Structures are given as C-alpha cells and as structure tokens.
Short mmCIF file of C-alpha atoms in Angstrom, two decimals:
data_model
loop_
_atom_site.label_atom_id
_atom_site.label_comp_id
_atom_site.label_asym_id
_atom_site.label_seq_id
_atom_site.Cartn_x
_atom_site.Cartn_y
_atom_site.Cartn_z
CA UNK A 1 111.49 100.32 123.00
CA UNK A 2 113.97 98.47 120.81
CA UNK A 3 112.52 99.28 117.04
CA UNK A 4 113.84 97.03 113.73
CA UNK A 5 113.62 97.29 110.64
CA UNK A 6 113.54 94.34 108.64
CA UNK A 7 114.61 95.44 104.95
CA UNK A 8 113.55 93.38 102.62
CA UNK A 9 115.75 94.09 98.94
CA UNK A 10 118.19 95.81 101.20
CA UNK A 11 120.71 95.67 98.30
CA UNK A 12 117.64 97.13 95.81
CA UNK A 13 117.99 100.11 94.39
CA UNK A 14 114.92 101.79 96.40
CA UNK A 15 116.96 100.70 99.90
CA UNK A 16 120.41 102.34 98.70
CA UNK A 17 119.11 105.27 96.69
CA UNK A 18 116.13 106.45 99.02
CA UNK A 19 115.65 104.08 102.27
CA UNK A 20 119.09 104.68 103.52
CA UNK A 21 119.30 108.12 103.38
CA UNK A 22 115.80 108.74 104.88
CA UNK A 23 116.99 106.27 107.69
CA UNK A 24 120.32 108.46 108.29
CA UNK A 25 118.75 111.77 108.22
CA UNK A 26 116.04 110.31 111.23
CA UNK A 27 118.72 108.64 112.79
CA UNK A 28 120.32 111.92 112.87
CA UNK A 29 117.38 114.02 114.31
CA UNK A 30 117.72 111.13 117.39
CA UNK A 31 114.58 108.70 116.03
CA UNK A 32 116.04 105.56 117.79
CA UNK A 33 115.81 102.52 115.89
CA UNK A 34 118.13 99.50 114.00
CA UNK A 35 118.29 98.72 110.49
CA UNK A 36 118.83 94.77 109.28
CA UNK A 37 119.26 94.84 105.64
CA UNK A 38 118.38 91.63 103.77
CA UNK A 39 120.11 90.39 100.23
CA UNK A 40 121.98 88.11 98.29
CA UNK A 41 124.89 90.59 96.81
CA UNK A 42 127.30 90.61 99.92
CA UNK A 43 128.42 87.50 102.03
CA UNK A 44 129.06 89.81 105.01
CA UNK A 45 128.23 92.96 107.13
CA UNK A 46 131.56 94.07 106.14
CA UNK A 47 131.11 93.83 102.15
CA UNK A 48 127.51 95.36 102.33
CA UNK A 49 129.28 98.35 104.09
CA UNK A 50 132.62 98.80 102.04
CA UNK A 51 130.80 98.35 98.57
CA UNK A 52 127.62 100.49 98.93
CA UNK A 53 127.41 102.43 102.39
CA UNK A 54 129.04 105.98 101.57
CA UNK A 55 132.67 105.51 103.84
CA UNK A 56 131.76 109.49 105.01
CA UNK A 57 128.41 107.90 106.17
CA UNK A 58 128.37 108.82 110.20
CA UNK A 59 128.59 106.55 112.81
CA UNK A 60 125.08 107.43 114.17
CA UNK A 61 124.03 105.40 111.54
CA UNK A 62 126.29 103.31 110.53
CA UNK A 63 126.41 101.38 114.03
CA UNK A 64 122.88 100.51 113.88
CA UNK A 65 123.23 99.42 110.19
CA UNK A 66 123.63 95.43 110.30
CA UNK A 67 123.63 93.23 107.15
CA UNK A 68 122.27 89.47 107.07
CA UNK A 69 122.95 87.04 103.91
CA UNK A 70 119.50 85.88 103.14
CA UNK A 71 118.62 83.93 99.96
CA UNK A 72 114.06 83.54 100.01
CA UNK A 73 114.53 80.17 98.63
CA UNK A 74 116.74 78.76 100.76
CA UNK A 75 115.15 75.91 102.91
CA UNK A 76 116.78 77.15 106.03
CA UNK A 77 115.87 81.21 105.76
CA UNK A 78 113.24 81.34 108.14
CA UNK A 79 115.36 79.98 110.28
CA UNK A 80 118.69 81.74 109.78
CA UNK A 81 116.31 85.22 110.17
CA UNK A 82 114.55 83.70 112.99
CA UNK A 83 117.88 82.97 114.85
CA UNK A 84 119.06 86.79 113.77
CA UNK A 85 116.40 88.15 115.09
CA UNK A 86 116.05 86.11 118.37
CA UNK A 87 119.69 87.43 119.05
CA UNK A 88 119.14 91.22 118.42
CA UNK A 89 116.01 91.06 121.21
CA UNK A 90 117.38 89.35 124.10
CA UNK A 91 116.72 90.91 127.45
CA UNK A 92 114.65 93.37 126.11
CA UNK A 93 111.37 94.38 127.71
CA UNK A 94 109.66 96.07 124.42
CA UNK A 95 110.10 95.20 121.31
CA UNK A 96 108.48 96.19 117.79
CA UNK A 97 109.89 94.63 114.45
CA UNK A 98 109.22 96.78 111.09
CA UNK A 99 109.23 93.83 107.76
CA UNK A 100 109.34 96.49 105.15
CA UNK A 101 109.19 94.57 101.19
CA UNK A 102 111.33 96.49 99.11
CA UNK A 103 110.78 93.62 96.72
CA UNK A 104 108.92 92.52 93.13
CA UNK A 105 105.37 92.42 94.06
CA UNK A 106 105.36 88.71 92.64
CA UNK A 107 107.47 88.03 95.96
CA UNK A 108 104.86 89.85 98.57
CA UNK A 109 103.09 86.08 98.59
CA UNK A 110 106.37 84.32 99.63
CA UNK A 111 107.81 87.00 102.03
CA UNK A 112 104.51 87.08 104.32
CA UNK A 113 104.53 83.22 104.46
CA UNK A 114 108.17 83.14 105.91
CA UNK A 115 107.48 86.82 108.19
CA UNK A 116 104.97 84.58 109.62
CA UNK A 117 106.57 81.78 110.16
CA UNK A 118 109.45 83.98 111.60
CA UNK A 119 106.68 85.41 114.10
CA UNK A 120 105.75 82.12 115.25
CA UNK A 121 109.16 80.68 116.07
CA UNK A 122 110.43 83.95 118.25
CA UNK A 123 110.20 83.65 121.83
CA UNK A 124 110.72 86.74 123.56
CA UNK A 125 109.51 87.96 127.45
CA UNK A 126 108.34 91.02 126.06
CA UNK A 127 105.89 93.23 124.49
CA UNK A 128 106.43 92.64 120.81
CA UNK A 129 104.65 94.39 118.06
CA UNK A 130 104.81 94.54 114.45
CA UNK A 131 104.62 96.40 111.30
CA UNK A 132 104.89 95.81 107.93
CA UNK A 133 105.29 97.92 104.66
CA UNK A 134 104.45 97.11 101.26
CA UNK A 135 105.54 99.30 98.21
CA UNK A 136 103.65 100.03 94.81
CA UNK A 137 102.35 98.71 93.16
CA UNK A 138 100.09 96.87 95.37
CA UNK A 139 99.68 93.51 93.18
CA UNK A 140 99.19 93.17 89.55
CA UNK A 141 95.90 93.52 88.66
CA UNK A 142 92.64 93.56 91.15
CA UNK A 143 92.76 90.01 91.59
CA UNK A 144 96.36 89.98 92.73
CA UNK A 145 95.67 92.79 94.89
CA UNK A 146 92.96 91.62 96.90
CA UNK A 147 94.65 87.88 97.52
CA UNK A 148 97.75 89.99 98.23
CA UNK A 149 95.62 91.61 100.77
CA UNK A 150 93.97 88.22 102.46
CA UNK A 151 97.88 87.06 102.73
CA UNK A 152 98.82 90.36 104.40
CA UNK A 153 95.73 90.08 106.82
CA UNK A 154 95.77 86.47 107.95
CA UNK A 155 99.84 87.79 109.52
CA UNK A 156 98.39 91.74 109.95
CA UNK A 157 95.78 93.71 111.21
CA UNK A 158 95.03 96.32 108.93
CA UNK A 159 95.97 98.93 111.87
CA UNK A 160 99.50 96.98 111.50
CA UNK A 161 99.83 97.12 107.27
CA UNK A 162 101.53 100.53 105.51
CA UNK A 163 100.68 100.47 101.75
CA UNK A 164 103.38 102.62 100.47
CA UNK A 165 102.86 105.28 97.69
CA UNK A 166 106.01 107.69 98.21
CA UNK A 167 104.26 110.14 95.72
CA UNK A 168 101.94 110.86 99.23
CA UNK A 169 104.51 112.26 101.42
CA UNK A 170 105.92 114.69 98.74
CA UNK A 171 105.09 118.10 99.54
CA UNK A 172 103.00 119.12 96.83
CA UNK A 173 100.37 116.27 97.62
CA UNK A 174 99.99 117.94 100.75
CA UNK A 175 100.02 121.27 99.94
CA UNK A 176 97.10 120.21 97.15
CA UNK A 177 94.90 120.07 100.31
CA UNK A 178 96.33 123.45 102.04
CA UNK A 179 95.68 125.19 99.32
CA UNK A 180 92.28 123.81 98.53
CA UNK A 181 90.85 123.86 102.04
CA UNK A 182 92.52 126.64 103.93
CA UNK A 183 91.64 129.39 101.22
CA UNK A 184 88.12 130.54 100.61
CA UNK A 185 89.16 132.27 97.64
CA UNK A 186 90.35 128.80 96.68
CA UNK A 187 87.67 126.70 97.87
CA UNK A 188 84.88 128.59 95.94
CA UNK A 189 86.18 128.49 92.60
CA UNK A 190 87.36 125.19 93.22
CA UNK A 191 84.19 123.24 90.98
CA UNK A 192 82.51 122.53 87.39
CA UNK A 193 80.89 126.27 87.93
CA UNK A 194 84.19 127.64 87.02
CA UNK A 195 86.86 124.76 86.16
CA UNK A 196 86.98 123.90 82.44
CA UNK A 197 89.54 120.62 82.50
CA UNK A 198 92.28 119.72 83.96
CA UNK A 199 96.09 117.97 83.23
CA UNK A 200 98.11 116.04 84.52
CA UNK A 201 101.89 115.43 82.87
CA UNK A 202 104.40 113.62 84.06
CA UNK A 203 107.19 113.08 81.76
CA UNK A 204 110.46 111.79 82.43
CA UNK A 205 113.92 111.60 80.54
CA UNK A 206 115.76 108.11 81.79
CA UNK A 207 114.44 104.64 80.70
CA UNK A 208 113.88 101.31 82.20
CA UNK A 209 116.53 98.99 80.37
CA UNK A 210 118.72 99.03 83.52
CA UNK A 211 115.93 97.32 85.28
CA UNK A 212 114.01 95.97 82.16
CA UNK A 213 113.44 92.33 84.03
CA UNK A 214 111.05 94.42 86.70
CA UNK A 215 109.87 96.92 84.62
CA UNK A 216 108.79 94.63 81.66
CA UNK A 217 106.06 92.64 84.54
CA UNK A 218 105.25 96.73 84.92
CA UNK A 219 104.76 98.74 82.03
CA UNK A 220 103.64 102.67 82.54
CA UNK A 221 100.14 101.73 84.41
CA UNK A 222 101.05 99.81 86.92
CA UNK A 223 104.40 102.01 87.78
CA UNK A 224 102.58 105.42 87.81
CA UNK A 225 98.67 105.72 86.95
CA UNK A 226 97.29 102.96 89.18
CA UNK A 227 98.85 105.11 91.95
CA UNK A 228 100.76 108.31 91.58
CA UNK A 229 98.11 109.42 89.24
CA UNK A 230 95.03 108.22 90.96
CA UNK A 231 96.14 110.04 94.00
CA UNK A 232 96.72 113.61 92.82
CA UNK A 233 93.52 112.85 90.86
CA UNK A 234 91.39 112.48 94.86
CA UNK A 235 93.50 114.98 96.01
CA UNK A 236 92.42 117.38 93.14
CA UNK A 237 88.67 116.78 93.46
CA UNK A 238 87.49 115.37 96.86
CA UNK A 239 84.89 116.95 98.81
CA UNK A 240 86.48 118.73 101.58
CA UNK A 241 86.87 115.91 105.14
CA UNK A 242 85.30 116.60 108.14
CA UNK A 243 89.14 116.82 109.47
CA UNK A 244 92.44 116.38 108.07
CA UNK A 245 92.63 112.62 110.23
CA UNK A 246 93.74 109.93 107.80
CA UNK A 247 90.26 108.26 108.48
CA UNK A 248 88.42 111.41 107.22
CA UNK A 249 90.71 111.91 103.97
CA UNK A 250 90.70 108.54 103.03
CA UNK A 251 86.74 108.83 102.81
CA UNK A 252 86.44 111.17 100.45
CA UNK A 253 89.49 109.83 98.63
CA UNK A 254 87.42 106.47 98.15
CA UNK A 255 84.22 108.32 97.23
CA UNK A 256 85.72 110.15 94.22
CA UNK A 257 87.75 106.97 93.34
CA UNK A 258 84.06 104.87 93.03
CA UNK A 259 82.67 107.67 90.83
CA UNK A 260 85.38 107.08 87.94
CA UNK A 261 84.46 104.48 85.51
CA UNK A 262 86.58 102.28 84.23
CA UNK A 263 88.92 104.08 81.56
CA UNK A 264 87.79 104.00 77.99
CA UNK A 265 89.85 106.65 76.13
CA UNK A 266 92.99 105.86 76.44
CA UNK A 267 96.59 105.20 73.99
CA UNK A 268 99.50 103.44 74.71
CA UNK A 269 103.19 103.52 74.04
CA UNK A 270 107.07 102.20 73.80
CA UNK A 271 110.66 103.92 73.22
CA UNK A 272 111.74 102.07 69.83
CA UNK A 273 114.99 101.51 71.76
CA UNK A 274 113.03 99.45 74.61
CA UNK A 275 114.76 96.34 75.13
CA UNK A 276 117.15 96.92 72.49
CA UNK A 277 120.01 95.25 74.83
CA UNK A 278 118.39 92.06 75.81
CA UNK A 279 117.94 90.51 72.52
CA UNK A 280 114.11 90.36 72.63
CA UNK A 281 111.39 92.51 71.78
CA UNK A 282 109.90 93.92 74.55
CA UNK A 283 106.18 95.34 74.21
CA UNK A 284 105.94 96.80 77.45
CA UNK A 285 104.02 100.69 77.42
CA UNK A 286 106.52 102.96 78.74
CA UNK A 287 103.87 105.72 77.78
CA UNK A 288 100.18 106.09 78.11
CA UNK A 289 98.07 109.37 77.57
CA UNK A 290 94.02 108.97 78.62
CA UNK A 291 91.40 110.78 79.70
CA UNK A 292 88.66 110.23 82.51
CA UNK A 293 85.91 111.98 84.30
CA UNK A 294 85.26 112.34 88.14
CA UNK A 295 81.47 111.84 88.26
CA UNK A 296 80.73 113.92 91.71
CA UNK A 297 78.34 116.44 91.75
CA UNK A 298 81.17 119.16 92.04
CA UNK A 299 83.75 117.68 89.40
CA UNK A 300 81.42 115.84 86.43
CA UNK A 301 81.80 117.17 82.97
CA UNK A 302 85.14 118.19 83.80
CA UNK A 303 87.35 115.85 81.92
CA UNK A 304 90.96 114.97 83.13
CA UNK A 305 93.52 114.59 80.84
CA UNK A 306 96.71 112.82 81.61
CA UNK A 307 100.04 111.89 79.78
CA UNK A 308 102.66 110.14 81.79
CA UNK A 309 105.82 107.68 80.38
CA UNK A 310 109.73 107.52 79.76
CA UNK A 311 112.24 108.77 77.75
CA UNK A 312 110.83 112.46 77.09
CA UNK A 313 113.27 115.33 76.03
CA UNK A 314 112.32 117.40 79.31
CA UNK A 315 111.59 115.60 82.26
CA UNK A 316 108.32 117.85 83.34
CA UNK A 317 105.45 117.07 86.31
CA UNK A 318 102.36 119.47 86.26
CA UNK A 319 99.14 119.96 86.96
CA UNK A 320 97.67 122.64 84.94
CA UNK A 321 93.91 123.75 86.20
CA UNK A 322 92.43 125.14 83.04
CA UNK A 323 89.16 128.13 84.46
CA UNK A 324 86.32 128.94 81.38
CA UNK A 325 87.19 131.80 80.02
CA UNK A 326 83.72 133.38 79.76
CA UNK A 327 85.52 136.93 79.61
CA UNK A 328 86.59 136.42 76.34
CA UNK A 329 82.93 135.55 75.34
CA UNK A 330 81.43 138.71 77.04
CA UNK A 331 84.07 140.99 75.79
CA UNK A 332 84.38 139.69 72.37
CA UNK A 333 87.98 139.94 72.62
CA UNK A 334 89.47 136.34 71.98
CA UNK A 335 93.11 137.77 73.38
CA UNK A 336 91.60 137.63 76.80
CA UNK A 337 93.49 134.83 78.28
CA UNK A 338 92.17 132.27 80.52
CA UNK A 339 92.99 132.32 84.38
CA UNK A 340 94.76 128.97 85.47
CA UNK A 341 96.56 127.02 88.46
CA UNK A 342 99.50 125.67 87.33
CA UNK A 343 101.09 123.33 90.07
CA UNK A 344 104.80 122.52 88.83
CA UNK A 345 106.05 119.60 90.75
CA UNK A 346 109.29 119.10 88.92
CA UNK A 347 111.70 119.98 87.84
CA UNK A 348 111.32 122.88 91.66
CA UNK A 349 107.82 122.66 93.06
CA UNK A 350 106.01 126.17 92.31
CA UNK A 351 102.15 126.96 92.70
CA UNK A 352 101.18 129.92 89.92
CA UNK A 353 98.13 131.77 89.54
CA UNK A 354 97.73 132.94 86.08
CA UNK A 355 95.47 136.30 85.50
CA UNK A 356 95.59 139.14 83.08
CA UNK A 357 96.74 142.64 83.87
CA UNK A 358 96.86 145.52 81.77
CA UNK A 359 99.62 146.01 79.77
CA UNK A 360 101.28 149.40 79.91
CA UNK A 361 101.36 151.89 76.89
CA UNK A 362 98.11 149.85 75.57
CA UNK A 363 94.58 150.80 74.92
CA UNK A 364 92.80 148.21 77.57
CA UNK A 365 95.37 145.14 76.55
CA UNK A 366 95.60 142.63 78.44
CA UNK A 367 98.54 139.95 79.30
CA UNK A 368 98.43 136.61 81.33
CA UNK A 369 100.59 137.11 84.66
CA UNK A 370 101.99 134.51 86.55
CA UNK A 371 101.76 135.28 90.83
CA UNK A 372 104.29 132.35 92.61
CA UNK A 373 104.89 130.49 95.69
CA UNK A 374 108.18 128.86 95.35
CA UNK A 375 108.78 126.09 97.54
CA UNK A 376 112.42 126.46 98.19
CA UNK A 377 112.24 130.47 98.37
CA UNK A 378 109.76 130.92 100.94
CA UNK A 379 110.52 127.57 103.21
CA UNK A 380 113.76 126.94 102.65
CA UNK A 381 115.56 123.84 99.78
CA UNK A 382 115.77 121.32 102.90
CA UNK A 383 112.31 120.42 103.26
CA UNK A 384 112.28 116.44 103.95
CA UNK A 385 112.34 114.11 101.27
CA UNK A 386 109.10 112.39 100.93
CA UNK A 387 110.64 109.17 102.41
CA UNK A 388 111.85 110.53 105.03
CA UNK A 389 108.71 111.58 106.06
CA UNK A 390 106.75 108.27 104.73
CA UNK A 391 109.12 106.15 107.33
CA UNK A 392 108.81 109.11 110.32
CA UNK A 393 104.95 108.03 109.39
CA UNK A 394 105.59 104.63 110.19
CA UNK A 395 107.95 104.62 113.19
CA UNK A 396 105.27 106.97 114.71
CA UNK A 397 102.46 104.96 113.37
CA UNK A 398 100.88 107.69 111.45
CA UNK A 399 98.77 106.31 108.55
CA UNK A 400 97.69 110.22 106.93
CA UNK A 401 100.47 109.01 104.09
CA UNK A 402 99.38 105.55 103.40
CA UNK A 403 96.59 105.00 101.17
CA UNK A 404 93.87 102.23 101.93
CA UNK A 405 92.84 98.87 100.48
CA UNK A 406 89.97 100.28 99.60
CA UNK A 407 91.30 103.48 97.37
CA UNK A 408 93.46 100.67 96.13
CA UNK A 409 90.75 98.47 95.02
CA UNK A 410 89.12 101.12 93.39
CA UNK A 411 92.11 102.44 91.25
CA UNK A 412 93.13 98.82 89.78
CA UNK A 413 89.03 99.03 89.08
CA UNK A 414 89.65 101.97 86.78
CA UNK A 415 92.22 101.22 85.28
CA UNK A 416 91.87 97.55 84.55
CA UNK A 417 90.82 98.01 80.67
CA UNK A 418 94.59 99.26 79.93
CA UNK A 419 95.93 96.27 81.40
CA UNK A 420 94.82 94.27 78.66
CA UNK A 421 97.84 92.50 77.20
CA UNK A 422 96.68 92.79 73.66
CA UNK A 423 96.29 96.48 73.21
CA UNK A 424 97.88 97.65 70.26
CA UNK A 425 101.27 99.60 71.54
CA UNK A 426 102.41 102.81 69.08
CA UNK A 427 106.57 102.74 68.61
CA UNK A 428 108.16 106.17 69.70
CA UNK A 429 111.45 107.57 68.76
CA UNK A 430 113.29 108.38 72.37
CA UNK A 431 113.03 112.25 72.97
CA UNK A 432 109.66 112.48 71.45
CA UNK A 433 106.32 112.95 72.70
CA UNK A 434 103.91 109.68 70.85
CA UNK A 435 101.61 111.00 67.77
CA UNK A 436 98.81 109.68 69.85
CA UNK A 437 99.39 112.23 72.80
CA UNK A 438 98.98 115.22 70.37
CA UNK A 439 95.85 113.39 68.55
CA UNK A 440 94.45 112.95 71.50
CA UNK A 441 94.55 117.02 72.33
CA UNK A 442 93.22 117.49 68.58
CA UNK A 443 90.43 115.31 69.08
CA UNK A 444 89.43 116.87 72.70
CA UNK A 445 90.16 120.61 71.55
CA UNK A 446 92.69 121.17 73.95
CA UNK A 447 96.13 122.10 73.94
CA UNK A 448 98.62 120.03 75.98
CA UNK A 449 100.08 122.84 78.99
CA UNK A 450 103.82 122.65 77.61
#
C-alpha cells in the first residue's frame, strides 16, 4: 500500500518541532509511508528542505519528504493539491491518503470543504482509503465542536476521524491505567473509602507572546483543561473496562466525564507582561486554578483540585493522591504523616509511594518515605515520544489514543462557565504563582503539593 500524509501547517511549529521527528524515527524502524508538507513559507521543495529540515537529517526520510506551495485561499488550491496528489498515485493498486490539520481550529471548517472536494476530483484504479487527524482543541466552545464534527462526518466516518490529544500517548497516561488495574494492592485503595483529594499541577516556565495571534483565540482552558486535564481526570477515576480495547476505555471515560457538573469554583489569570510586544492589551487567562468533583459512586466527595498556566518559576506536572490520614486521629500523634501517590510527570516521569517508617535512634517516630519507579532507570531514557506513538496509532489504525466525540462533548460541557469572556482576569507578575491559587488552598484547607 502506498500511505500519504497530507500535512496540513507543514511549516507550523507542531510539524517541525514534533511531527517530523516522530515521522523520521518510524521511517527509521521501516513504517513505509510519504510525507507532503503543505505551507506558504517556502516557494519550493528545495527551500522547505535547506531552511528547516536538519541537513544531518537521513535520507530514509528525507526522500519521502516532498513540499507543495499551497495558499487555503487561493481559488485554484483544490486543484493544484488535487493535481499533486493525482501524480504521486499513478499506477498504484492501493492507496490510503492521511489529511492531518496541523492548523487554527477556526480553519478545520475550510480545510474539510477543500479535502472533500480534493476526494471528489481524484480518479484512481485503486483501493483508496482515507484518514484524517484533527488536533486540540477540538473547536471553540460546544457549539463549534459539534458543527466541527457534522463537517468532519459528512467527508468521514467516524471509524476514519483521529481526534488528537498528544497528552494520551505519553507514558504516564498509560501507565495511570497499569498501575490502577494490574495491582490489587492498588485497585482496593483506589476510592472515597480511603482517598481524601486529589491535584493536579501543571505549571510551565515559557509564555505565549511568540505565538500570541493563536494563543490569544486560546487562553489556558481551551489549550490545557478542556483536554489534557479532563483526560488524566477519567484516567484517575474511571471504573475499571471490561478490557483495555479503545471501545471499552472510552466508556467509562464518558461515564465519569457526564458525572462532573459544570465548573463553578474556579479563578482566572494573566502574566502582566502578556502582550506587552504587540501594542494592545491582551486579556487572555494564561492561568486558571479550579476545583471539581467526580460524582461516581467510587470518587464523590473527593474534590479535585487543579492549577495549570504559563510563566511559573519551575516548570512542574504532578498528580499528587492525597489518602485520610485516620492514623494520626487514632494515635493522637498529629506528626503521623499521610500516605500519598505522587505521579511526577515532568520535569522525569517518577511514580512514589509515600509511607512512614520508623526513624532510627527514636522512641516510635515516624518519617514519610518515598518508594520510586523511575521511568528512565528501570526502562531505559528512549521510550517513544508520545507522537511517535500517536501517528504509529494512526498508520496502524489504532484508536486506544484518540479520545471520542463524545468525551469531547462532555469536557467543553464542564468547562463551558470559564469560557465566559467577561470573567474578571487577576494580573500576575511572571515567575509567580496568582494570589488566587494560594486563596483558593486557604479556603479548601489544603496545601498545594509543591
């Protein structure tokens, strides 16, 4: 089978900085396919190669690396990609074109008009089948989503759509459901019998003025809660699938999603240097802190708190399972420590189980110990990148790392009262963590896992 891939934003930074080099490394472990980059930056194959392909790049990937000037407005681009395309599948017997949209969501509409256009002008004596692969976020809003999603199916069968969230074929995500569902230890304490709450942080260090014109239609919600975080929220507190299939996850994910209410305690946030080179205000959140409830027999009461944005001194991602500390309470010894799972996703990913041990030289003390599984130590640092494995998903036509309209639905449900464009925004100097992010823990009694 001759296999293409159709990249949409080829000269984007997503296509250079994470596409490309998940397309060499498969290229290099013999997955047979050709690449057809798509942009406006480069007249020619040979530009597009000399300015942004690395020159040590190999030939195994390289030579199936081709470059097409394509402007979306232009009149004639259907054709001009039609006429590509017609060329690069002549006298072959099967066929399957990939359209991946690296590309502002506000382009998805006009992208599946012309892919479908381009469909119906090919001729080709061959089996031809197709593909296509849409990043986050999936629309705007739950509005924009859904019409997204009638576009995508009147070219698509759903069997034929990949709804991209990268944060899915990171290792940690699927190690969440390892751990959780091949341990018993695990799996019994694993409930509102014995969880007290649980965080989520995700902080990071850069900003978004180098790409303020997309990240300004963003803001924090739409970049990382309505899917990173509502992912490693299912993943934390589904109900154990009949099988690991894709069909079977994804219906538990959606039955936890359609227990959360729409989020009513939440705070938002912008770096005071936001926008500071493009001579406008920009009110944008680049942070948000909230908390939520999963309202499942197994997981209500147990609130959720999450704090996510730019610009942070320390760029940390954790998830810190916090266990009631009912020891402390029978002993009447408030040193007693509480036992925790503390999931560490960056800056190396680690797994530690916190419990107290006896300290030596002490009358019956007691200290918090940390036991570790280190990614890197016990399997090795060159564990696939999560694209990588995302696009061996789709050349194989594995959906496990994709999730569904449905859990996408749902999330843009939840989190629809923070996309309010009135909300009152707090101003943060860069490096520091927003006042309403330590209020937040005041008013909850809780103590941010830092």
């Amino acid at each position: 089978m001759k296999r293409i891939i159709i990249q949409y934003g080829g000269t984007g930074d997503l296509a250079l900085k994470k596409l490309y080099p998940a397309y060499q490394n498969l290229m290099e472990k013999d997955f047979s396919f050709e690449v057809l980059a798509l942009g406006r930056r480069y007249a020619n194959r040979q530009d597009f190669l000399s300015n942004l392909v690395d020159p040590q790049a190999p030939a195994t990937f390289t030579d199936h690396l081709d470059y097409l000037y394509f402007d979306m407005d232009d009149d004639k681009a259907v054709s001009i990609l039609s006429a590509r395309l017609q060329s690069m599948i002549e006298n072959q017997n099967e066929v399957e074109f990939i359209y991946y949209l690296a590309l502002q969501p506000s382009l998805y509409e006009q992208a599946i008009h012309q892919i479908k256009e381009v469909d119906g002008s090919l001729q080709c004596m061959c089996t031809l089948t197709k593909k296509i692969v849409v990043e986050k976020p999936f629309g705007f809003d739950l509005q924009s989503a859904q019409r997204y999603n009638e576009i995508l199916e009147k070219a698509f069968t759903d069997k034929e759509i990949f709804r991209v969230d990268h944060y899915l074929g990171k290792e940690f995500m699927q190690n969440l459901l390892l751990m959780r569902f091949h341990n018993d230890i695990i799996r019994r304490i694993w409930d509102n019998r014995t969880i007290e709450s649980i965080q989520i942080i995700f902080d990071e260090t850069h900003g978004v003025d180098q790409r303020l014109g997309f990240y300004e239609k963003i803001g924090v919600v739409r970049d990382t809660i309505q899917n990173h975080i509502m992912q490693i929220i299912t993943y934390l507190t589904m109900s154990e699938p009949v099988s690991l299939s894709p069909e079977d996850i994804a219906v538990e994910k959606e039955k936890v999603l359609r227990s959360i209410s729409p989020i009513s305690e939440f705070h938002m946030g912008r770096y005071e240097s936001l926008g500071m080179n493009s001579g406008h205000i920009v009110q944008t959140p680049t942070y948000a802190a909230f908390k939520l409830f999963v309202n499942t027999y197994y997981f209500a009461d147990i609130p959720i708190y999450v704090r996510t944005g730019k610009m942070q001194k320390d760029a940390k991602s954790l998830i810190y399972i916090k266990f009631k500390n009912l020891t402390k309470q029978v002993m009447h010894d408030p040193s007693i420590a509480e036992n925790g799972v503390i999931i560490t996703i960056h800056p190396e990913l680690t797994i530690d189980i916190s419990m107290n041990l006896k300290m030596p030289n002490t009358s019956w003390k007691s200290k918090p110990v940390r036991f570790r599984f280190n990614q890197s130590e016990t399997f090795g640092a060159n564990t696939p990148e999560a694209y990588e494995q995302i696009v061996q998903k789709i050349l194989t036509a594995d959906k496990s790392l994709f999730p569904t309209m449905k859990e996408i639905s749902e999330s843009w449900r939840i989190v629809q009262p923070m996309l309010s464009d009135d909300l009152p925004v707090e101003v943060y100097p860069i490096r520091t963590l927003p006042r309403f992010a330590a209020q937040m823990a005041k008013d909850n009694d809780f103590t941010w896992f830092d």
